[in-house]
Amino acid sequence: MREYLKFYIDGQWVDPVTPKTAEVVNPATEAVSGTISLGSPADVDKAVVAARRAFETYSQTSVKERLDLLETIQAEYLRREEELGMAVLEEMGAPRGLACGFHTLLGKGHLGTAIEVLREFKFEEQRGPTMILREPIGVCGLITPWNWPMNQTCVKIFPALATGCTMILKPPQLAPYSAQILAEILHTAGVPAGVFNMVQGQGSVIGTALSTHPDVDMISFTGSEPVGVQIQKDAADTVKRVGLELGGKSAWIVLDDASLAANVAGATSGMMGNSGQTCSAGSRLLVPNARMDEALAAAKEACEAVTVGDPLGNVAMGPVVSKSQYNIIQDYIQKGLDEGATLVAGGLGRPEGLDKGFYCRPTVFKGTNQMVIAREEIFGPVLVIIGYDDLDDAVAIANDSNFGLGGYVSGEDAETCRAVSRRMRTGAIWINGGFDFHAAFGGYKRSGNGREWGEEGFREYLEHKSVVGW
Ligand code: NAD
């Protein structure tokens, strides 16, 4: 049993101002796996005072000093990587291979990328008579979700540290363990007191206290659209900068010349990774109508090959994060059936043999883009396959969405892939797979307004000062 009852404020582990606790449930067993403290606005006040004070000196540190600090953190992160992975496994149910693999790799990747960007970043730039100074924005409130805990946390903390900001992290209540270990890593690595602070608790309490706080300069939020909208409203009175990284319903277009079966299989098993709880998941798979039968056969085979079970075992998919997430996903599967989508694989209920834990069945529908299951973010292992007639039709379907986070294009002809990418209204597109820590990540439309990852991720945390007559 884990017991994380203290917050990290001003370089120390401290008790909450008013003691209040909550249990954390292991999604694989439904048993309580630990207890955390739930903070109050008074804890946020203490953390903001510490961060404001620390900003005076930390904002003046040199690039070399911050590079040294990040490299020390990197060594400590590597030392505790396995522990971080096991915390992710326990808090949100990711299978061991994924939790101790891609989950922690993403955190490590953002740290390494922050170091690389910091080495080259131009904090000062002369343009004619004017010197442009890029300065840290100040005290940042970082609010993160539970679905890729290390990714979301590290992609905020390390650029904020690299640019000279100070911060208060509010981790997700459902998945609070890995953030606690990360705070220990930062402490051991010698992050100066007050630069990094962490208060656990409820979004409506701690998140709101940060968004409305007059001494917080910026909020970086990753999470759902309704909460993002609320944060913008809460932050409006104090004219904060608000970076929003919200949901998605990303289209994966398999072009006519692509190897259809292999791409459909890849897209299907990719969708089930992390139990479908990925904001940029390719949850709408667009295939040529003329080859629909072939696509459905490949999707069915790939979906039924996904192994589901205890995250400690050798499985591809674990449970979803919570009972309520399980229920939401079941409701969407029922909606798909009710609105006449064709069930290709999976369906309602738990996979056979699993009667405890929040396990869903990997599910594939053939549907239309007008169906609810194609319009709303399900955030579970549910893929919708949609047919298109020609390229214009494919692009129109892909863009017919309130969201605009990710996009995927599979095809042999590079020029066609590029042309389709130009026409898709999303913040990131992956052509034939590929991965790049320096590629900015963020949304068009209701997927948000921020950009994280790489150099663009630094700009979120910087003010721009023009000094004319330098
Ligand atoms: P959520 O919006 O419910 O919660 C996210 C965080 O906000 C949590 O820490 C929560 O406690 C906090 N919060 C809740 N109410 C708040 C309030 N009123 N004020 C301030 N903070 C508040 O989202 P979730 O369920 O944790 O995560 C899933 C969502 O996150 C999905 O929509 C997913 O697409 C999105 N997401 C987006 C990205 C991206 O980079 N665009 C990445 C991962 C997840």
Short mmCIF file of C-alpha atoms and ligand atoms in Angstrom, two decimals:
data_model
loop_
_atom_site.label_atom_id
_atom_site.label_comp_id
_atom_site.label_asym_id
_atom_site.label_seq_id
_atom_site.Cartn_x
_atom_site.Cartn_y
_atom_site.Cartn_z
CA MET A 1 0.00 0.00 0.00
CA ARG A 2 1.29 3.40 -0.93
CA GLU A 3 0.79 6.31 1.41
CA TYR A 4 1.58 9.74 -0.02
CA LEU A 5 0.21 12.18 2.51
CA LYS A 6 2.60 15.10 2.18
CA PHE A 7 2.88 17.81 -0.43
CA TYR A 8 6.12 19.17 -1.83
CA ILE A 9 6.32 22.90 -1.11
CA ASP A 10 9.36 25.17 -0.89
CA GLY A 11 11.82 22.30 -1.09
CA GLN A 12 10.24 20.27 1.71
CA TRP A 13 7.67 17.53 2.23
CA VAL A 14 4.93 19.19 4.27
CA ASP A 15 1.58 18.24 5.76
CA PRO A 16 -1.59 19.64 4.21
CA VAL A 17 -3.00 22.72 5.97
CA THR A 18 -6.23 20.81 6.59
CA PRO A 19 -5.86 17.02 6.63
CA LYS A 20 -8.10 15.23 4.16
CA THR A 21 -7.37 12.01 2.31
CA ALA A 22 -8.64 9.92 -0.60
CA GLU A 23 -8.07 6.31 -1.54
CA VAL A 24 -6.57 5.34 -4.88
CA VAL A 25 -7.97 2.28 -6.62
CA ASN A 26 -5.92 -0.17 -8.67
CA PRO A 27 -7.93 -0.50 -11.91
CA ALA A 28 -6.74 -4.07 -12.50
CA THR A 29 -7.95 -5.41 -9.15
CA GLU A 30 -10.50 -2.81 -8.02
CA ALA A 31 -8.72 -2.93 -4.64
CA VAL A 32 -7.45 0.14 -2.83
CA SER A 33 -3.74 0.51 -3.61
CA GLY A 34 -2.95 3.55 -1.51
CA THR A 35 -3.92 6.88 0.01
CA ILE A 36 -3.12 10.45 -0.93
CA SER A 37 -3.86 13.78 0.70
CA LEU A 38 -6.32 16.14 -0.91
CA GLY A 39 -5.19 19.73 -0.68
CA SER A 40 -7.08 22.96 -0.15
CA PRO A 41 -6.65 26.51 -1.51
CA ALA A 42 -4.53 27.25 1.57
CA ASP A 43 -1.94 24.69 0.36
CA VAL A 44 -1.97 26.32 -3.07
CA ASP A 45 -1.38 29.73 -1.45
CA LYS A 46 1.70 28.38 0.34
CA ALA A 47 3.04 26.85 -2.87
CA VAL A 48 2.45 30.05 -4.85
CA VAL A 49 4.26 32.17 -2.24
CA ALA A 50 7.23 29.78 -2.44
CA ALA A 51 7.22 29.76 -6.25
CA ARG A 52 6.96 33.56 -6.43
CA ARG A 53 9.90 33.99 -4.08
CA ALA A 54 11.99 31.40 -5.92
CA PHE A 55 11.25 33.08 -9.26
CA GLU A 56 13.28 36.12 -8.18
CA THR A 57 16.50 34.11 -8.27
CA TYR A 58 15.71 31.12 -10.50
CA SER A 59 14.62 33.34 -13.39
CA GLN A 60 18.10 34.91 -13.29
CA THR A 61 20.06 31.65 -13.52
CA SER A 62 22.27 31.07 -16.54
CA VAL A 63 21.60 28.54 -19.27
CA LYS A 64 24.65 26.62 -18.03
CA GLU A 65 23.23 26.41 -14.50
CA ARG A 66 19.89 25.14 -15.79
CA LEU A 67 21.58 22.65 -18.10
CA ASP A 68 23.59 21.28 -15.18
CA LEU A 69 20.41 20.95 -13.16
CA LEU A 70 18.53 19.13 -15.94
CA GLU A 71 21.43 16.74 -16.45
CA THR A 72 21.48 15.92 -12.74
CA ILE A 73 17.73 15.27 -12.90
CA GLN A 74 18.30 13.06 -15.94
CA ALA A 75 20.72 10.82 -14.03
CA GLU A 76 18.28 10.52 -11.14
CA TYR A 77 15.35 9.84 -13.50
CA LEU A 78 17.30 6.99 -15.11
CA ARG A 79 18.10 5.57 -11.69
CA ARG A 80 14.41 5.43 -10.74
CA GLU A 81 12.90 4.70 -14.14
CA GLU A 82 11.67 1.22 -13.27
CA GLU A 83 9.98 2.56 -10.13
CA LEU A 84 8.24 5.24 -12.17
CA GLY A 85 7.03 2.59 -14.60
CA MET A 86 5.64 0.39 -11.84
CA ALA A 87 3.84 3.40 -10.37
CA VAL A 88 2.21 4.04 -13.75
CA LEU A 89 1.22 0.36 -13.94
CA GLU A 90 -0.42 0.53 -10.54
CA GLU A 91 -2.12 3.90 -10.89
CA MET A 92 -3.65 3.59 -14.35
CA GLY A 93 -3.33 -0.06 -15.31
CA ALA A 94 -0.87 0.12 -18.21
CA PRO A 95 0.76 -3.29 -18.85
CA ARG A 96 4.31 -3.65 -17.55
CA GLY A 97 5.92 -3.56 -21.00
CA LEU A 98 4.15 -0.32 -21.80
CA ALA A 99 4.39 1.29 -18.36
CA CYS A 100 8.10 0.55 -17.96
CA GLY A 101 8.61 1.09 -21.70
CA PHE A 102 6.91 3.81 -23.68
CA HIS A 103 5.38 5.60 -20.65
CA THR A 104 8.68 6.26 -18.92
CA LEU A 105 10.50 6.64 -22.24
CA LEU A 106 8.25 9.60 -23.05
CA GLY A 107 9.18 11.33 -19.80
CA LYS A 108 12.85 10.65 -20.41
CA GLY A 109 12.49 11.83 -24.00
CA HIS A 110 11.00 15.17 -23.00
CA LEU A 111 13.80 15.66 -20.50
CA GLY A 112 16.47 14.88 -23.07
CA THR A 113 14.73 17.11 -25.61
CA ALA A 114 14.55 20.01 -23.13
CA ILE A 115 18.31 19.67 -22.66
CA GLU A 116 18.95 19.64 -26.42
CA VAL A 117 16.67 22.62 -27.07
CA LEU A 118 18.14 24.58 -24.17
CA ARG A 119 21.67 24.17 -25.56
CA GLU A 120 20.65 25.95 -28.78
CA PHE A 121 17.72 28.17 -27.80
CA LYS A 122 18.01 31.89 -28.57
CA PHE A 123 16.82 33.76 -25.50
CA GLU A 124 18.12 37.00 -27.07
CA GLU A 125 17.92 38.09 -30.66
CA GLN A 126 18.89 41.40 -32.27
CA ARG A 127 16.53 42.58 -35.03
CA GLY A 128 17.66 45.95 -36.42
CA PRO A 129 17.61 48.49 -33.59
CA THR A 130 15.66 46.17 -31.34
CA MET A 131 16.80 43.47 -28.98
CA ILE A 132 14.25 40.75 -28.36
CA LEU A 133 14.50 39.21 -24.92
CA ARG A 134 12.65 35.97 -24.30
CA GLU A 135 12.07 35.83 -20.56
CA PRO A 136 10.42 33.25 -18.31
CA ILE A 137 6.74 34.04 -17.85
CA GLY A 138 6.79 33.52 -14.07
CA VAL A 139 4.88 31.21 -11.76
CA CYS A 140 3.14 28.43 -13.70
CA GLY A 141 0.26 26.18 -12.67
CA LEU A 142 0.63 22.79 -14.35
CA ILE A 143 -2.54 20.66 -14.41
CA THR A 144 -2.25 17.16 -15.84
CA PRO A 145 -4.47 14.14 -16.71
CA TRP A 146 -4.07 10.49 -15.82
CA ASN A 147 -3.77 8.83 -19.23
CA TRP A 148 -0.05 9.26 -19.98
CA PRO A 149 1.06 10.53 -16.57
CA MET A 150 4.80 10.71 -17.21
CA ASN A 151 4.41 12.19 -20.66
CA GLN A 152 2.02 14.95 -19.62
CA THR A 153 3.97 15.87 -16.51
CA CYS A 154 7.44 15.84 -18.03
CA VAL A 155 6.41 17.72 -21.16
CA LYS A 156 5.43 20.61 -18.88
CA ILE A 157 7.96 20.50 -16.03
CA PHE A 158 11.16 20.28 -18.07
CA PRO A 159 10.50 23.13 -20.53
CA ALA A 160 9.30 25.23 -17.56
CA LEU A 161 12.52 24.45 -15.65
CA ALA A 162 14.63 25.00 -18.76
CA THR A 163 13.19 28.44 -19.43
CA GLY A 164 13.60 29.68 -15.84
CA CYS A 165 10.02 29.44 -14.62
CA THR A 166 8.84 28.26 -11.22
CA MET A 167 5.81 26.03 -10.88
CA ILE A 168 3.10 24.26 -8.96
CA LEU A 169 2.12 20.83 -10.30
CA LYS A 170 -1.36 19.45 -9.71
CA PRO A 171 -1.30 15.77 -10.69
CA PRO A 172 -4.45 13.80 -11.55
CA GLN A 173 -6.31 12.43 -8.55
CA LEU A 174 -6.81 9.06 -10.27
CA ALA A 175 -3.10 8.59 -11.02
CA PRO A 176 -1.05 10.44 -8.42
CA TYR A 177 1.83 8.02 -7.74
CA SER A 178 4.30 8.63 -10.55
CA ALA A 179 4.16 12.39 -9.95
CA GLN A 180 5.07 11.79 -6.32
CA ILE A 181 8.16 9.83 -7.36
CA LEU A 182 9.03 12.49 -9.90
CA ALA A 183 8.89 15.11 -7.13
CA GLU A 184 11.32 12.96 -5.11
CA ILE A 185 13.62 12.82 -8.15
CA LEU A 186 13.58 16.61 -8.50
CA HIS A 187 14.26 17.01 -4.78
CA THR A 188 17.21 14.60 -4.81
CA ALA A 189 18.61 16.28 -7.91
CA GLY A 190 18.75 19.58 -6.02
CA VAL A 191 16.09 21.69 -7.70
CA PRO A 192 16.23 24.90 -5.63
CA ALA A 193 13.55 25.34 -2.97
CA GLY A 194 10.31 26.80 -4.32
CA VAL A 195 11.14 26.26 -8.00
CA PHE A 196 9.06 23.09 -8.20
CA ASN A 197 6.08 22.53 -5.89
CA MET A 198 3.41 19.87 -5.93
CA VAL A 199 -0.05 19.84 -4.37
CA GLN A 200 -2.27 16.81 -4.88
CA GLY A 201 -6.05 16.99 -4.86
CA GLN A 202 -9.30 17.54 -6.65
CA GLY A 203 -9.43 19.49 -9.89
CA SER A 204 -12.37 21.55 -8.75
CA VAL A 205 -10.41 22.65 -5.65
CA ILE A 206 -6.69 22.74 -6.45
CA GLY A 207 -7.11 23.35 -10.18
CA THR A 208 -9.54 26.18 -9.57
CA ALA A 209 -7.32 27.71 -6.88
CA LEU A 210 -4.47 27.80 -9.40
CA SER A 211 -6.55 29.11 -12.32
CA THR A 212 -7.99 31.96 -10.27
CA HIS A 213 -4.84 32.78 -8.28
CA PRO A 214 -3.71 36.38 -8.79
CA ASP A 215 -0.06 35.43 -8.36
CA VAL A 216 -0.01 32.62 -10.93
CA ASP A 217 1.07 33.93 -14.34
CA MET A 218 0.24 31.00 -16.56
CA ILE A 219 -1.72 27.76 -16.58
CA SER A 220 -0.68 24.84 -18.73
CA PHE A 221 -3.54 22.38 -18.82
CA THR A 222 -3.89 18.98 -20.43
CA GLY A 223 -7.26 17.29 -20.13
CA SER A 224 -10.82 17.35 -21.33
CA GLU A 225 -12.54 20.08 -23.32
CA PRO A 226 -15.15 21.05 -20.69
CA VAL A 227 -12.50 21.49 -18.01
CA GLY A 228 -10.32 23.46 -20.44
CA VAL A 229 -13.21 25.82 -21.13
CA GLN A 230 -13.79 26.26 -17.38
CA ILE A 231 -10.12 27.01 -16.75
CA GLN A 232 -10.11 29.70 -19.44
CA LYS A 233 -13.09 31.34 -17.77
CA ASP A 234 -11.54 31.04 -14.30
CA ALA A 235 -8.26 32.49 -15.53
CA ALA A 236 -9.85 35.40 -17.40
CA ASP A 237 -10.18 37.78 -14.45
CA THR A 238 -6.45 37.69 -13.79
CA VAL A 239 -5.53 37.78 -17.53
CA LYS A 240 -3.36 34.68 -17.34
CA ARG A 241 -1.91 32.94 -20.30
CA VAL A 242 -3.69 29.58 -20.62
CA GLY A 243 -2.21 26.77 -22.69
CA LEU A 244 -4.83 24.12 -23.46
CA GLU A 245 -4.06 20.59 -24.66
CA LEU A 246 -7.46 18.95 -25.05
CA GLY A 247 -9.12 15.92 -26.60
CA GLY A 248 -9.24 14.52 -30.10
CA LYS A 249 -11.00 12.29 -32.61
CA SER A 250 -8.14 11.87 -35.00
CA ALA A 251 -8.51 10.41 -38.47
CA TRP A 252 -6.15 7.84 -39.95
CA ILE A 253 -6.39 7.91 -43.73
CA VAL A 254 -5.22 4.77 -45.51
CA LEU A 255 -4.61 5.87 -49.08
CA ASP A 256 -5.46 3.75 -52.10
CA ASP A 257 -1.85 2.82 -52.81
CA ALA A 258 -1.02 1.78 -49.24
CA SER A 259 -0.64 -1.81 -48.20
CA LEU A 260 -4.18 -2.01 -46.86
CA ALA A 261 -4.15 -5.06 -44.60
CA ALA A 262 -0.89 -4.16 -42.86
CA ASN A 263 -1.96 -0.56 -42.25
CA VAL A 264 -5.42 -1.47 -41.02
CA ALA A 265 -3.89 -4.05 -38.69
CA GLY A 266 -1.36 -1.50 -37.41
CA ALA A 267 -4.01 1.16 -36.91
CA THR A 268 -6.29 -1.29 -35.10
CA SER A 269 -3.71 -2.60 -32.64
CA GLY A 270 -2.37 0.95 -32.23
CA MET A 271 -5.83 2.12 -31.23
CA MET A 272 -5.99 -0.50 -28.47
CA GLY A 273 -2.61 0.53 -27.00
CA ASN A 274 -2.95 2.18 -23.57
CA SER A 275 -6.54 0.82 -23.67
CA GLY A 276 -7.45 3.49 -26.20
CA GLN A 277 -6.83 6.23 -23.64
CA THR A 278 -4.69 8.41 -25.87
CA CYS A 279 -5.72 11.92 -26.90
CA SER A 280 -4.13 11.61 -30.34
CA ALA A 281 -5.33 8.03 -31.02
CA GLY A 282 -6.38 7.37 -34.61
CA SER A 283 -9.93 6.54 -33.56
CA ARG A 284 -11.48 7.10 -37.01
CA LEU A 285 -9.92 4.83 -39.61
CA LEU A 286 -10.68 5.95 -43.17
CA VAL A 287 -10.35 3.32 -45.89
CA PRO A 288 -11.38 3.26 -49.57
CA ASN A 289 -14.99 2.07 -49.92
CA ALA A 290 -13.91 -0.15 -52.80
CA ARG A 291 -11.71 -2.17 -50.42
CA MET A 292 -13.94 -2.12 -47.35
CA ASP A 293 -14.35 -5.92 -47.05
CA GLU A 294 -10.60 -6.45 -47.05
CA ALA A 295 -10.19 -3.70 -44.42
CA LEU A 296 -12.86 -5.14 -42.11
CA ALA A 297 -11.30 -8.61 -42.28
CA ALA A 298 -7.87 -7.21 -41.38
CA ALA A 299 -9.30 -5.11 -38.54
CA LYS A 300 -11.24 -8.06 -37.12
CA GLU A 301 -8.19 -10.27 -37.12
CA ALA A 302 -5.95 -7.60 -35.54
CA CYS A 303 -8.56 -6.67 -32.93
CA GLU A 304 -9.14 -10.26 -31.88
CA ALA A 305 -5.40 -10.80 -31.55
CA VAL A 306 -5.08 -8.09 -28.87
CA THR A 307 -4.36 -9.81 -25.57
CA VAL A 308 -6.14 -8.29 -22.57
CA GLY A 309 -5.43 -9.02 -18.94
CA ASP A 310 -3.44 -8.39 -15.78
CA PRO A 311 -0.95 -5.58 -16.46
CA LEU A 312 1.66 -7.58 -14.57
CA GLY A 313 1.40 -10.30 -17.23
CA ASN A 314 2.59 -10.29 -20.79
CA VAL A 315 -0.44 -8.59 -22.35
CA ALA A 316 -1.02 -5.88 -24.92
CA MET A 317 -3.88 -4.21 -23.10
CA GLY A 318 -4.74 -3.73 -19.42
CA PRO A 319 -7.88 -2.28 -17.85
CA VAL A 320 -9.13 1.27 -18.33
CA VAL A 321 -8.43 3.68 -15.53
CA SER A 322 -11.64 3.63 -13.47
CA LYS A 323 -15.13 2.29 -13.08
CA SER A 324 -16.61 5.51 -14.43
CA GLN A 325 -14.33 5.39 -17.51
CA TYR A 326 -15.42 1.76 -18.02
CA ASN A 327 -19.09 2.81 -17.85
CA ILE A 328 -18.57 5.70 -20.30
CA ILE A 329 -16.98 3.31 -22.81
CA GLN A 330 -19.79 0.76 -22.39
CA ASP A 331 -22.34 3.52 -23.02
CA TYR A 332 -20.56 4.48 -26.25
CA ILE A 333 -20.46 0.87 -27.44
CA GLN A 334 -24.20 0.64 -26.74
CA LYS A 335 -24.74 3.92 -28.64
CA GLY A 336 -22.83 2.51 -31.61
CA LEU A 337 -25.09 -0.55 -31.64
CA ASP A 338 -28.21 1.61 -31.21
CA GLU A 339 -27.33 3.92 -34.06
CA GLY A 340 -26.81 1.01 -36.44
CA ALA A 341 -23.03 0.76 -36.69
CA THR A 342 -21.81 -2.69 -37.73
CA LEU A 343 -19.95 -4.47 -34.96
CA VAL A 344 -16.82 -5.96 -36.52
CA ALA A 345 -15.13 -7.24 -33.35
CA GLY A 346 -15.46 -6.93 -29.58
CA GLY A 347 -18.55 -5.38 -28.05
CA LEU A 348 -20.12 -4.85 -24.66
CA GLY A 349 -18.86 -6.18 -21.35
CA ARG A 350 -15.56 -7.56 -20.16
CA PRO A 351 -13.39 -9.97 -22.16
CA GLU A 352 -14.06 -13.59 -21.34
CA GLY A 353 -12.44 -14.83 -18.14
CA LEU A 354 -11.96 -11.38 -16.61
CA ASP A 355 -14.62 -10.66 -14.05
CA LYS A 356 -12.71 -8.26 -11.83
CA GLY A 357 -10.98 -5.07 -12.94
CA PHE A 358 -12.07 -2.38 -15.38
CA TYR A 359 -11.36 -4.40 -18.51
CA CYS A 360 -13.08 -3.56 -21.79
CA ARG A 361 -13.18 -5.59 -24.97
CA PRO A 362 -11.14 -4.16 -27.83
CA THR A 363 -13.91 -3.13 -30.21
CA VAL A 364 -14.16 -2.22 -33.90
CA PHE A 365 -17.20 -0.77 -35.61
CA LYS A 366 -17.88 0.06 -39.22
CA GLY A 367 -19.86 3.27 -39.15
CA THR A 368 -20.39 6.69 -40.66
CA ASN A 369 -18.82 9.97 -39.70
CA GLN A 370 -22.19 11.30 -38.53
CA MET A 371 -22.55 8.71 -35.78
CA VAL A 372 -21.91 9.72 -32.17
CA ILE A 373 -19.13 7.11 -31.94
CA ALA A 374 -17.32 8.95 -34.74
CA ARG A 375 -17.95 12.46 -33.44
CA GLU A 376 -17.23 12.23 -29.71
CA GLU A 377 -14.03 11.26 -27.97
CA ILE A 378 -14.68 7.84 -26.38
CA PHE A 379 -11.26 7.54 -24.73
CA GLY A 380 -11.37 3.76 -24.76
CA PRO A 381 -10.42 0.85 -27.06
CA VAL A 382 -13.08 1.53 -29.68
CA LEU A 383 -12.21 2.07 -33.33
CA VAL A 384 -14.66 3.26 -36.01
CA ILE A 385 -13.91 2.38 -39.63
CA ILE A 386 -15.40 4.75 -42.20
CA GLY A 387 -15.35 4.35 -45.98
CA TYR A 388 -14.40 7.10 -48.45
CA ASP A 389 -14.89 7.39 -52.21
CA ASP A 390 -11.89 9.46 -53.29
CA LEU A 391 -9.19 11.71 -51.87
CA ASP A 392 -11.43 14.78 -51.57
CA ASP A 393 -13.98 12.69 -49.72
CA ALA A 394 -11.31 11.33 -47.35
CA VAL A 395 -10.04 14.82 -46.52
CA ALA A 396 -13.57 16.15 -46.06
CA ILE A 397 -14.44 13.32 -43.63
CA ALA A 398 -11.18 13.76 -41.72
CA ASN A 399 -11.83 17.49 -41.31
CA ASP A 400 -15.50 17.08 -40.44
CA SER A 401 -14.83 17.03 -36.69
CA ASN A 402 -14.92 19.52 -33.84
CA PHE A 403 -11.46 18.31 -32.90
CA GLY A 404 -8.12 18.79 -34.67
CA LEU A 405 -5.39 17.15 -32.63
CA GLY A 406 -3.68 14.40 -34.62
CA GLY A 407 -3.86 12.82 -38.04
CA TYR A 408 -2.30 9.85 -39.78
CA VAL A 409 -1.66 9.24 -43.46
CA SER A 410 -0.53 5.89 -44.87
CA GLY A 411 0.47 5.67 -48.50
CA GLU A 412 3.27 4.86 -50.91
CA ASP A 413 3.39 8.09 -52.86
CA ALA A 414 5.17 10.72 -50.76
CA GLU A 415 3.74 13.67 -52.70
CA THR A 416 0.17 12.49 -52.18
CA CYS A 417 0.82 11.94 -48.46
CA ARG A 418 2.20 15.48 -48.19
CA ALA A 419 -0.69 16.98 -50.14
CA VAL A 420 -3.22 15.25 -47.88
CA SER A 421 -1.29 16.40 -44.78
CA ARG A 422 -1.47 20.01 -45.95
CA ARG A 423 -5.23 19.77 -46.26
CA MET A 424 -5.89 18.18 -42.86
CA ARG A 425 -6.87 20.71 -40.15
CA THR A 426 -4.93 19.27 -37.21
CA GLY A 427 -1.92 20.24 -35.14
CA ALA A 428 0.17 17.14 -35.88
CA ILE A 429 0.24 14.50 -38.60
CA TRP A 430 2.24 11.31 -38.80
CA ILE A 431 2.98 9.99 -42.28
CA ASN A 432 3.58 6.22 -42.35
CA GLY A 433 4.31 6.03 -38.63
CA GLY A 434 7.35 7.99 -37.52
CA PHE A 435 8.12 9.70 -34.25
CA ASP A 436 9.96 12.90 -33.31
CA PHE A 437 10.39 14.44 -29.86
CA HIS A 438 11.10 17.79 -31.51
CA ALA A 439 7.81 17.85 -33.45
CA ALA A 440 5.40 20.24 -31.72
CA PHE A 441 2.23 18.68 -30.37
CA GLY A 442 -1.07 20.51 -29.89
CA GLY A 443 -4.48 21.06 -31.35
CA TYR A 444 -6.48 23.01 -33.89
CA LYS A 445 -10.12 23.78 -33.18
CA ARG A 446 -11.47 22.33 -29.93
CA SER A 447 -8.37 20.26 -29.36
CA GLY A 448 -6.79 23.31 -27.76
CA ASN A 449 -4.51 26.24 -28.39
CA GLY A 450 -1.15 25.24 -26.94
CA ARG A 451 1.95 23.64 -28.40
CA GLU A 452 4.17 21.33 -26.40
CA TRP A 453 7.23 19.20 -27.28
CA GLY A 454 10.52 20.54 -28.59
CA GLU A 455 11.29 24.19 -29.24
CA GLU A 456 7.63 25.26 -29.53
CA GLY A 457 7.11 23.82 -26.05
CA PHE A 458 9.61 26.38 -24.70
CA ARG A 459 7.66 29.30 -26.15
CA GLU A 460 4.65 28.46 -23.99
CA TYR A 461 6.69 29.46 -20.93
CA LEU A 462 8.29 32.63 -22.30
CA GLU A 463 7.37 36.30 -22.45
CA HIS A 464 8.62 38.35 -25.37
CA LYS A 465 10.22 41.70 -24.55
CA SER A 466 11.25 44.16 -27.26
CA VAL A 467 13.95 46.65 -26.26
CA VAL A 468 14.16 49.31 -28.98
CA GLY A 469 17.44 51.24 -29.21
CA TRP A 470 19.53 48.45 -27.64
P1 NAD B 1 -9.96 16.06 -16.97
O1 NAD B 1 -10.20 17.29 -17.76
O2 NAD B 1 -11.11 15.47 -16.25
O3 NAD B 1 -8.85 16.31 -15.86
C1 NAD B 1 -7.56 16.80 -16.19
C2 NAD B 1 -6.97 17.50 -14.97
O4 NAD B 1 -7.74 18.65 -14.68
C3 NAD B 1 -6.99 16.65 -13.70
O5 NAD B 1 -5.80 16.88 -12.97
C4 NAD B 1 -8.20 17.19 -12.97
O6 NAD B 1 -8.12 16.99 -11.56
C5 NAD B 1 -8.13 18.66 -13.32
N1 NAD B 1 -9.39 19.40 -13.18
C6 NAD B 1 -10.65 18.90 -13.16
N2 NAD B 1 -11.54 19.91 -13.00
C7 NAD B 1 -10.83 21.06 -12.94
C8 NAD B 1 -11.18 22.44 -12.82
N3 NAD B 1 -12.45 22.84 -12.71
N4 NAD B 1 -10.20 23.36 -12.83
C9 NAD B 1 -8.90 22.98 -12.96
N5 NAD B 1 -8.50 21.69 -13.08
C10 NAD B 1 -9.46 20.74 -13.07
O7 NAD B 1 -9.30 15.04 -17.98
P2 NAD B 1 -8.86 13.54 -17.72
O8 NAD B 1 -10.07 12.70 -17.66
O9 NAD B 1 -7.89 13.49 -16.59
O10 NAD B 1 -8.02 13.24 -19.07
C11 NAD B 1 -8.61 12.84 -20.24
C12 NAD B 1 -8.72 13.99 -21.22
O11 NAD B 1 -7.43 14.57 -21.44
C13 NAD B 1 -9.17 13.51 -22.59
O12 NAD B 1 -10.11 14.41 -23.12
C14 NAD B 1 -7.88 13.55 -23.41
O13 NAD B 1 -8.07 13.67 -24.79
C15 NAD B 1 -7.20 14.73 -22.84
N6 NAD B 1 -5.77 14.69 -23.15
C16 NAD B 1 -5.25 15.59 -24.03
C17 NAD B 1 -3.89 15.54 -24.36
C18 NAD B 1 -3.25 16.52 -25.30
O14 NAD B 1 -2.02 16.63 -25.30
N7 NAD B 1 -4.00 17.24 -26.12
C19 NAD B 1 -3.09 14.57 -23.77
C20 NAD B 1 -3.67 13.67 -22.89
C21 NAD B 1 -5.01 13.74 -22.57
#
